[in-house]
CSV table of C-alpha atoms in Angstrom, one decimal:
chain,number,residue,atom,x,y,z
A,119,MET,CA,0.0,0.2,-0.1
A,120,LEU,CA,1.2,3.4,-0.9
A,121,ARG,CA,2.2,5.6,2.2
A,122,THR,CA,0.3,8.8,1.7
A,123,PHE,CA,-0.2,12.1,3.9
A,124,ALA,CA,-2.8,14.1,3.2
A,125,THR,CA,-2.5,18.3,3.1
A,126,ARG,CA,-2.7,21.1,0.5
A,127,PRO,CA,0.6,21.8,-2.1
A,128,GLY,CA,2.2,25.0,-0.9
A,129,GLU,CA,0.5,24.7,2.5
A,130,CYS,CA,3.0,26.2,5.0
A,131,SER,CA,1.4,25.7,8.5
A,132,GLU,CA,3.1,26.2,12.7
A,133,THR,CA,-0.3,24.5,14.0
A,134,VAL,CA,0.2,21.6,10.9
A,135,ASN,CA,4.5,21.5,12.2
A,136,ALA,CA,3.7,21.2,15.1
A,137,GLY,CA,1.0,18.5,15.0
A,138,ILE,CA,3.3,17.0,13.3
A,139,LYS,CA,5.8,16.7,15.7
A,140,SER,CA,3.7,15.5,18.2
A,141,LEU,CA,2.6,12.5,16.3
A,142,TYR,CA,6.2,11.5,14.7
A,143,LEU,CA,8.4,12.7,17.7
A,144,THR,CA,6.8,12.5,20.8
A,145,PRO,CA,4.5,9.9,23.8
A,146,ALA,CA,0.8,12.2,23.0
A,147,LEU,CA,0.3,14.2,25.9
A,148,LYS,CA,-4.0,15.3,26.8
A,149,TRP,CA,-3.9,18.4,25.4
A,150,LYS,CA,-4.8,21.4,28.3
A,151,PRO,CA,-4.8,25.0,27.3
A,152,ARG,CA,-2.7,27.5,28.8
A,153,MET,CA,-1.9,31.2,28.7
A,154,CYS,CA,0.9,32.2,26.7
A,155,ILE,CA,3.3,35.7,27.6
A,156,GLU,CA,3.1,36.3,23.7
A,157,SER,CA,-0.4,37.1,23.9
A,158,MET,CA,-0.3,39.3,26.2
A,159,PRO,CA,-0.7,42.7,25.4
A,160,SER,CA,2.3,44.6,24.1
A,161,GLU,CA,1.9,47.6,26.8
A,162,MET,CA,1.8,44.7,29.9
A,163,LEU,CA,5.3,43.5,28.1
A,164,LEU,CA,6.6,46.9,27.8
A,165,LYS,CA,5.8,47.3,31.5
A,166,ILE,CA,7.9,44.4,32.5
A,167,PHE,CA,11.2,45.1,29.4
A,168,SER,CA,11.4,47.9,31.6
A,169,TYR,CA,12.7,46.2,34.7
A,170,LEU,CA,15.2,44.1,32.5
A,171,ASP,CA,18.8,45.6,32.5
A,172,ALA,CA,20.1,46.3,29.0
A,173,VAL,CA,22.1,42.8,29.6
A,174,SER,CA,18.4,40.8,29.6
A,175,LEU,CA,17.1,43.1,27.9
A,176,LEU,CA,18.7,41.8,24.9
A,177,SER,CA,18.3,38.7,25.5
A,178,VAL,CA,15.0,39.6,24.6
A,179,GLY,CA,15.2,40.1,22.0
A,180,CYS,CA,16.7,37.4,19.9
A,181,VAL,CA,14.3,35.9,21.5
A,182,ASN,CA,11.8,36.1,18.9
A,183,LYS,CA,10.2,38.8,16.0
A,184,LEU,CA,7.9,40.4,18.6
A,185,PHE,CA,10.3,40.3,21.8
A,186,TYR,CA,13.1,41.5,19.4
A,187,ASP,CA,10.5,44.3,18.2
A,188,LEU,CA,9.4,45.8,21.5
A,189,ALA,CA,13.2,45.3,23.7
A,190,ASN,CA,15.0,47.0,20.1
A,191,ASP,CA,12.4,50.1,19.3
A,192,LYS,CA,11.7,51.3,22.6
A,193,LEU,CA,15.3,49.9,25.1
A,194,SER,CA,17.8,48.0,23.6
A,195,GLY,CA,18.7,49.0,19.9
A,196,LEU,CA,20.6,45.6,19.1
A,197,SER,CA,21.0,44.9,15.3
A,198,TRP,CA,23.2,44.0,13.2
A,199,ILE,CA,25.0,45.0,9.7
A,200,ILE,CA,26.4,44.3,7.3
A,201,VAL,CA,29.5,45.8,5.8
A,202,LEU,CA,31.7,44.7,2.3
A,203,LYS,CA,35.2,46.2,2.0
A,204,ASP,CA,36.4,46.5,-2.0
A,205,LYS,CA,40.2,45.7,-3.1
A,206,ASN,CA,40.3,49.2,-2.8
A,207,GLY,CA,39.8,49.4,1.0
A,208,LYS,CA,37.1,51.0,0.5
A,209,GLU,CA,34.0,49.7,3.0
A,210,HIS,CA,29.6,49.9,2.3
A,211,VAL,CA,27.7,49.9,5.1
A,212,MET,CA,24.4,48.3,4.7
A,213,GLU,CA,22.2,48.4,8.0
A,214,LYS,CA,18.1,48.0,6.8
A,215,ALA,CA,17.7,45.2,7.6
A,216,ASN,CA,14.6,43.0,7.3
A,217,LEU,CA,14.5,39.9,10.3
A,218,SER,CA,12.2,36.9,10.3
A,219,PHE,CA,12.3,34.5,13.6
A,220,LYS,CA,11.6,31.0,13.7
A,221,HIS,CA,12.4,28.5,16.6
A,222,THR,CA,16.3,28.2,16.7
A,223,SER,CA,17.7,31.2,14.5
A,224,VAL,CA,16.9,35.0,13.1
A,225,THR,CA,17.4,35.3,9.2
A,226,ILE,CA,18.8,39.1,8.1
A,227,LEU,CA,17.9,40.1,4.3
A,228,TRP,CA,19.7,43.3,3.2
A,229,TYR,CA,18.7,44.3,-0.4
A,230,SER,CA,20.0,47.9,-1.4
A,231,THR,CA,20.2,49.7,-5.4
A,232,LYS,CA,23.5,50.8,-4.1
A,233,TRP,CA,25.7,47.9,-4.2
A,234,PRO,CA,29.1,47.8,-4.5
A,235,CYS,CA,30.6,46.5,-8.2
A,236,LEU,CA,31.0,42.5,-7.6
A,237,ASP,CA,34.1,42.1,-9.5
A,238,VAL,CA,35.8,44.5,-6.6
A,239,VAL,CA,34.4,43.4,-4.2
A,240,SER,CA,36.8,41.8,-1.6
A,241,THR,CA,35.4,41.0,2.0
A,242,LEU,CA,32.4,40.9,4.1
A,243,LYS,CA,31.8,41.7,7.5
A,244,LEU,CA,29.1,40.5,10.0
A,245,PHE,CA,28.5,43.0,12.9
A,246,GLY,CA,26.4,43.4,16.2
A,247,VAL,CA,25.5,47.4,17.2
A,248,THR,CA,24.6,47.9,19.9
A,249,PRO,CA,24.3,51.6,21.3
A,250,LEU,CA,27.5,52.6,23.2
A,251,LEU,CA,25.6,54.8,25.9
A,252,LEU,CA,22.1,53.3,26.9
A,253,ASP,CA,19.0,55.1,28.5
A,254,GLN,CA,16.2,52.8,29.7
A,255,ASN,CA,13.8,55.9,29.4
A,256,MET,CA,15.2,57.0,26.2
A,257,PRO,CA,14.4,55.2,23.1
A,258,PRO,CA,18.2,54.2,21.9
A,259,ASN,CA,19.7,57.8,19.4
A,260,LYS,CA,20.5,55.6,16.1
A,261,ASN,CA,23.4,58.5,15.1
A,262,GLY,CA,24.3,58.4,18.3
A,263,PRO,CA,28.3,56.2,18.8
A,264,ARG,CA,28.2,52.3,19.2
A,265,ARG,CA,29.4,49.2,19.8
A,266,LEU,CA,30.1,46.7,17.9
A,267,SER,CA,31.0,42.9,17.4
A,268,LEU,CA,32.1,41.2,14.8
A,269,ILE,CA,30.4,38.0,14.7
A,270,ALA,CA,31.9,36.6,10.5
A,271,GLU,CA,34.3,37.5,7.7
A,272,TYR,CA,34.2,36.5,5.4
A,273,HIS,CA,36.6,35.8,2.1
A,274,LEU,CA,34.4,36.5,-1.1
A,275,ALA,CA,37.1,37.9,-4.1
A,276,ASN,CA,35.8,34.4,-7.1
A,277,LEU,CA,32.8,34.8,-5.2
A,278,THR,CA,31.4,32.6,-8.2
A,279,GLU,CA,34.2,30.2,-8.8
A,280,SER,CA,35.6,29.2,-4.7
A,281,SER,CA,31.4,29.7,-3.6
A,282,VAL,CA,28.6,26.6,-3.3
A,283,ALA,CA,25.8,27.7,-6.2
A,284,VAL,CA,22.8,26.2,-4.4
A,285,GLY,CA,20.0,26.7,-6.3
A,286,ALA,CA,18.5,29.5,-8.6
A,287,ASP,CA,15.1,31.6,-10.0
A,288,GLY,CA,14.5,33.0,-13.0
A,289,LEU,CA,15.6,36.6,-12.1
A,290,VAL,CA,19.0,35.8,-9.2
A,291,GLN,CA,21.3,32.7,-8.8
A,292,LEU,CA,22.2,32.1,-4.8
A,293,PHE,CA,26.0,31.6,-3.5
A,294,SER,CA,27.0,30.6,0.1
A,295,VAL,CA,29.9,31.2,1.9
A,296,ASN,CA,30.2,29.3,5.3
A,297,PRO,CA,29.0,29.7,8.0
A,298,GLY,CA,25.3,30.9,6.6
A,299,LEU,CA,25.8,33.5,4.6
A,300,LEU,CA,23.7,33.7,1.5
A,301,ILE,CA,24.9,35.8,-1.4
A,302,GLY,CA,22.2,36.4,-4.5
A,303,ILE,CA,23.3,38.0,-8.0
A,304,TRP,CA,21.2,38.7,-10.7
A,305,LYS,CA,22.1,36.7,-13.4
A,306,GLU,CA,21.5,39.5,-15.8
A,307,LYS,CA,23.7,42.1,-14.7
A,308,ASN,CA,26.2,39.9,-12.2
A,309,GLU,CA,25.7,42.1,-9.2
A,310,ILE,CA,24.8,41.2,-6.1
A,311,ALA,CA,20.4,40.9,-5.3
A,312,PHE,CA,20.6,41.3,-1.7
A,313,VAL,CA,22.0,39.6,1.5
A,314,MET,CA,20.9,37.1,3.3
A,315,VAL,CA,22.2,35.3,7.0
A,316,SER,CA,21.0,33.1,9.4
A,317,LEU,CA,22.2,33.0,12.5
A,318,HIS,CA,20.8,30.1,14.8
A,319,TYR,CA,20.0,32.0,18.6
A,320,HIS,CA,23.1,29.4,20.5
A,321,GLN,CA,25.4,32.4,22.1
A,322,LEU,CA,23.9,34.9,19.9
A,323,LEU,CA,23.3,37.1,22.2
A,324,GLU,CA,27.4,37.2,23.2
A,325,ARG,CA,28.8,36.7,19.6
A,326,SER,CA,26.6,40.1,19.4
A,327,ILE,CA,27.8,42.2,22.5
A,328,LEU,CA,30.6,41.0,23.1
A,329,GLY,CA,33.3,40.8,20.5
A,330,SER,CA,34.9,43.5,19.3
A,331,ALA,CA,35.0,45.9,15.9
A,332,THR,CA,38.2,43.3,14.2
A,333,VAL,CA,37.6,40.1,16.9
A,334,GLN,CA,34.9,37.4,17.4
A,335,TYR,CA,33.6,37.2,20.4
A,336,ALA,CA,35.3,33.4,21.9
A,337,PRO,CA,33.3,31.2,24.1
A,338,PRO,CA,34.7,29.5,27.5
A,339,PRO,CA,36.2,25.9,26.3
A,340,ASN,CA,33.9,23.0,27.8
A,341,LYS,CA,35.9,21.5,30.8
A,342,PRO,CA,35.3,17.6,30.3
A,343,VAL,CA,34.3,16.0,32.8
A,344,LEU,CA,35.8,11.9,32.4
A,345,ASP,CA,32.5,9.1,33.2
A,346,ASP,CA,35.5,6.3,34.6
A,347,ILE,CA,31.2,4.8,35.4
A,348,ASP,CA,29.9,4.8,32.1
A,349,PRO,CA,31.9,3.2,29.4
A,350,GLU,CA,30.7,4.4,26.3
A,351,TYR,CA,30.4,7.3,27.7
A,352,GLY,CA,29.3,10.2,25.1
A,353,LEU,CA,27.9,7.5,22.7
A,354,HIS,CA,24.3,7.9,24.0
A,355,ASP,CA,21.3,10.0,24.8
A,356,TYR,CA,21.4,12.4,21.9
A,357,SER,CA,19.2,14.6,21.3
A,358,LEU,CA,18.4,16.6,17.9
A,359,HIS,CA,16.1,19.7,17.4
A,360,LEU,CA,15.8,20.2,14.1
A,361,GLU,CA,14.7,23.4,11.6
A,362,MET,CA,13.9,23.6,8.4
A,363,HIS,CA,12.6,26.5,6.3
A,364,GLY,CA,12.0,28.9,4.1
A,365,ARG,CA,12.3,31.7,5.5
A,366,SER,CA,8.6,32.4,4.8
A,367,CYS,CA,7.4,29.6,6.3
A,368,THR,CA,8.5,26.1,7.8
A,369,TYR,CA,8.4,23.1,6.1
A,370,LEU,CA,9.4,20.9,9.7
A,371,ARG,CA,10.3,21.4,12.6
A,372,GLY,CA,10.6,18.3,15.5
A,373,THR,CA,12.2,17.1,18.7
A,374,PHE,CA,14.4,13.5,18.2
A,375,ARG,CA,15.3,12.5,21.6
A,376,ASN,CA,18.3,9.4,23.0
A,377,LEU,CA,20.2,9.1,19.8
A,378,PHE,CA,22.8,6.8,19.8
A,379,CYS,CA,26.4,5.3,18.7
A,380,ARG,CA,27.4,1.5,18.9
A,381,LYS,CA,31.5,1.7,19.4
A,382,GLY,CA,31.2,-0.3,15.8
A,383,ASP,CA,29.9,2.7,14.5
A,384,ILE,CA,32.8,5.0,14.6
A,385,ALA,CA,34.0,5.3,10.8
A,386,ASN,CA,37.0,7.7,9.3
A,387,GLY,CA,37.3,10.5,11.8
A,388,TYR,CA,33.3,10.5,12.8
A,389,LEU,CA,29.4,9.6,15.0
A,390,ARG,CA,27.4,8.3,13.0
A,391,LEU,CA,24.2,9.2,14.8
A,392,THR,CA,20.9,7.8,12.5
A,393,VAL,CA,18.3,10.0,13.6
A,394,VAL,CA,16.2,8.5,11.1
A,395,SER,CA,15.8,4.6,9.7
A,396,LEU,CA,15.6,3.8,6.0
A,397,LYS,CA,14.0,0.6,7.0
A,398,ASP,CA,12.1,1.8,9.8
A,399,ASN,CA,8.9,3.2,7.9
A,400,ARG,CA,6.9,5.0,11.3
A,401,LYS,CA,9.2,7.0,11.5
A,402,HIS,CA,9.7,8.8,8.0
A,403,LEU,CA,8.7,12.1,8.2
A,404,PRO,CA,6.4,14.0,5.6
A,405,LEU,CA,7.2,18.1,5.4
A,406,ILE,CA,4.6,20.7,4.8
A,407,GLY,CA,4.8,22.6,1.2
A,408,THR,CA,6.9,22.6,-1.2
A,409,LEU,CA,11.0,23.6,-0.5
A,410,GLY,CA,12.1,26.8,-1.6
A,411,LEU,CA,13.5,29.8,0.4
A,412,SER,CA,11.9,33.0,-0.5
A,413,TRP,CA,13.7,36.6,-1.3
A,414,GLU,CA,13.1,39.9,-2.2
A,415,THR,CA,14.8,43.4,-2.9
A,416,ASP,CA,12.6,47.3,-4.0
A,417,VAL,CA,11.3,46.0,-7.2
A,418,PHE,CA,11.0,42.3,-7.4
A,419,LYS,CA,10.2,39.1,-6.1
A,420,GLY,CA,11.2,35.7,-5.6
A,421,ASN,CA,11.4,32.2,-4.7
A,422,VAL,CA,13.9,29.3,-5.3
A,423,LYS,CA,13.5,26.5,-5.8
A,424,ASP,CA,14.3,23.0,-4.3
A,425,CYS,CA,16.6,25.3,-1.4
A,426,TYR,CA,15.8,26.2,2.0
A,427,MET,CA,17.3,27.1,5.8
A,428,MET,CA,18.6,23.7,8.0
A,429,ASN,CA,18.5,24.2,11.5
A,430,LEU,CA,20.2,22.0,13.9
A,431,THR,CA,20.3,21.9,17.2
A,432,LEU,CA,23.1,18.3,19.4
A,433,PHE,CA,22.6,18.3,22.5
A,434,ASP,CA,24.9,16.1,25.0
A,435,GLU,CA,23.6,13.7,27.2
A,436,ILE,CA,23.1,16.8,30.3
A,437,GLY,CA,21.1,18.9,28.2
A,438,GLU,CA,23.9,21.2,27.2
A,439,PRO,CA,24.0,21.9,23.5
A,440,PHE,CA,26.5,20.9,21.6
A,441,TRP,CA,26.8,21.3,18.3
A,442,CYS,CA,24.2,24.6,16.7
A,443,PHE,CA,24.4,25.6,13.3
A,444,SER,CA,21.8,27.8,10.1
A,445,ALA,CA,22.8,27.6,7.6
A,446,PRO,CA,21.7,27.2,3.2
A,447,VAL,CA,21.3,24.4,1.6
A,448,SER,CA,19.5,22.1,-1.7
A,449,MET,CA,18.4,19.5,-2.5
A,450,GLU,CA,19.9,17.3,-5.0
A,451,LEU,CA,17.7,15.3,-7.1
A,452,SER,CA,19.7,11.7,-7.3
A,453,SER,CA,19.9,9.1,-10.1
A,454,LYS,CA,18.3,6.4,-8.4
A,455,THR,CA,14.6,6.0,-7.4
A,456,SER,CA,13.0,4.6,-4.6
A,457,GLY,CA,13.2,1.4,-3.7
A,458,LEU,CA,11.4,0.6,-1.2
A,459,TYR,CA,8.2,-0.7,-0.8
A,460,ASP,CA,6.2,1.6,0.3
A,461,TYR,CA,6.6,4.7,-1.7
A,462,MET,CA,7.4,5.2,-5.5
A,463,GLY,CA,9.1,7.9,-6.3
A,464,HIS,CA,11.8,10.1,-7.0
A,465,ILE,CA,14.8,10.0,-4.3
A,466,TYR,CA,16.3,13.4,-3.5
A,467,THR,CA,20.4,14.1,-1.0
A,468,THR,CA,20.8,17.6,0.6
A,469,ASN,CA,24.4,17.4,2.2
A,470,TYR,CA,26.1,19.3,4.8
A,471,ALA,CA,29.6,19.8,6.6
A,472,ASP,CA,31.4,22.0,8.3
A,473,SER,CA,34.1,21.8,10.7
A,474,GLU,CA,32.2,19.6,13.3
A,475,GLY,CA,30.0,17.5,11.6
A,476,LYS,CA,27.8,16.3,8.3
A,477,VAL,CA,24.3,15.8,7.9
A,478,CYS,CA,22.3,13.9,5.6
A,479,VAL,CA,19.8,13.1,4.1
A,480,LYS,CA,17.6,11.3,1.5
A,481,LEU,CA,13.4,12.5,0.4
A,482,VAL,CA,11.9,10.6,-2.1
A,483,TRP,CA,9.3,12.9,-3.9
A,484,LEU,CA,5.5,11.9,-4.2
A,485,GLU,CA,4.2,12.8,-7.0
A,486,GLU,CA,0.5,11.7,-6.1
A,487,THR,CA,-0.6,14.4,-2.5
A,488,ARG,CA,2.9,16.4,-4.1
A,489,GLN,CA,5.6,16.1,-0.6
A,490,TYR,CA,8.0,14.8,0.0
A,491,ILE,CA,9.1,12.5,3.2
A,492,ILE,CA,12.7,12.3,4.4
A,493,VAL,CA,12.9,8.7,4.9
A,494,ASN,CA,16.5,9.4,5.7
A,495,LEU,CA,18.7,11.3,8.2
A,496,VAL,CA,22.1,10.8,9.6
A,497,LEU,CA,24.6,13.2,11.7
A,498,TYR,CA,28.2,12.2,10.7
A,499,VAL,CA,29.6,13.4,14.3
A,500,SER,CA,33.5,15.2,14.2
A,501,THR,CA,35.3,12.7,16.5
A,502,GLU,CA,38.1,15.1,17.7
A,503,LYS,CA,34.4,17.2,18.6
A,504,VAL,CA,33.4,14.7,20.8
A,505,ASN,CA,37.2,14.3,22.3
A,506,ASN,CA,37.0,17.7,23.1
A,507,TRP,CA,33.1,17.5,25.0
A,508,TYR,CA,34.1,14.5,27.2
A,509,GLY,CA,38.1,14.0,27.2
A,510,THR,CA,37.3,11.2,25.8
A,511,ASN,CA,40.0,8.9,23.3
A,512,TYR,CA,37.8,7.6,20.2
């Protein structure tokens, strides 16, 4: 029997995502209505925020769009800018940005008609910006002295040759640069159309305010505590929170628990954590909507198909964030066809890699219901990172 999941094509519903999460990822619980802080009147939230100090306000501003708007516009003044430097040393500052808040990340989009010529751009720097003098009783002065905190620096010389092309539509082509940078290039003119950055919430506040204009914030090293009682310390009890979105809508959001790795699964410098197994169709996951990444400028809007943002948060056995990233990724059509009994359709793959690990996703496209099903999801975590974190020697 063909396994199907009913949904309307293109539908992007947070409610449906929550339903999928409860159905596939967590035990059934009796639903009880509860008051949510986001439902409180803005005037009441502002009154609560007025009792917070500057650092607490900045933390609140990183929770979601509502809190960012209230804390930022009225009180804290946290924002993000990019500075492009050309080969002649001239700097071009881009401040006005559109923000899109998700469960574990914020996506920031800059667009302008005054981008420097792509051929002469050498570097792009991302900064967190806060007022140097903050008065809680007064709105932040955007023209006053500001503190810059360097979050990331990207080298963009020969961008189209040295970066990864992750997708295109009729107007733009997208190029990805780690960590989390996406640059849209006009096809006809070979010029910058927009710049998009996805920032994971983990240590975002520290990265945005505790660095300097030239040096990034360096988190304190993890202090490993060796557990002599546990013979497989560092190989089990991981939890994964995964979010897949297209900036304007969410395709999947869920939490996977009790992930583990056997010693026999350690190979080629990686620990393998199987999240969704090809053989266990009870845990295969449908995505809501047709995958694509939306973009916009002053004049045009678009959506690049088969491209999306992946937010990953892997927690260790005591619930500490172990590996976190938010990055643009793309799907590629595999030459293979589905050999699974429950599915008949084309196979697509998504792969991501950085210095800490790799993610491999396999999806099947069901033409009948016009939706993707995740049939395989595997994490490969660097053994070097695991050993440094736990004080082990795998």
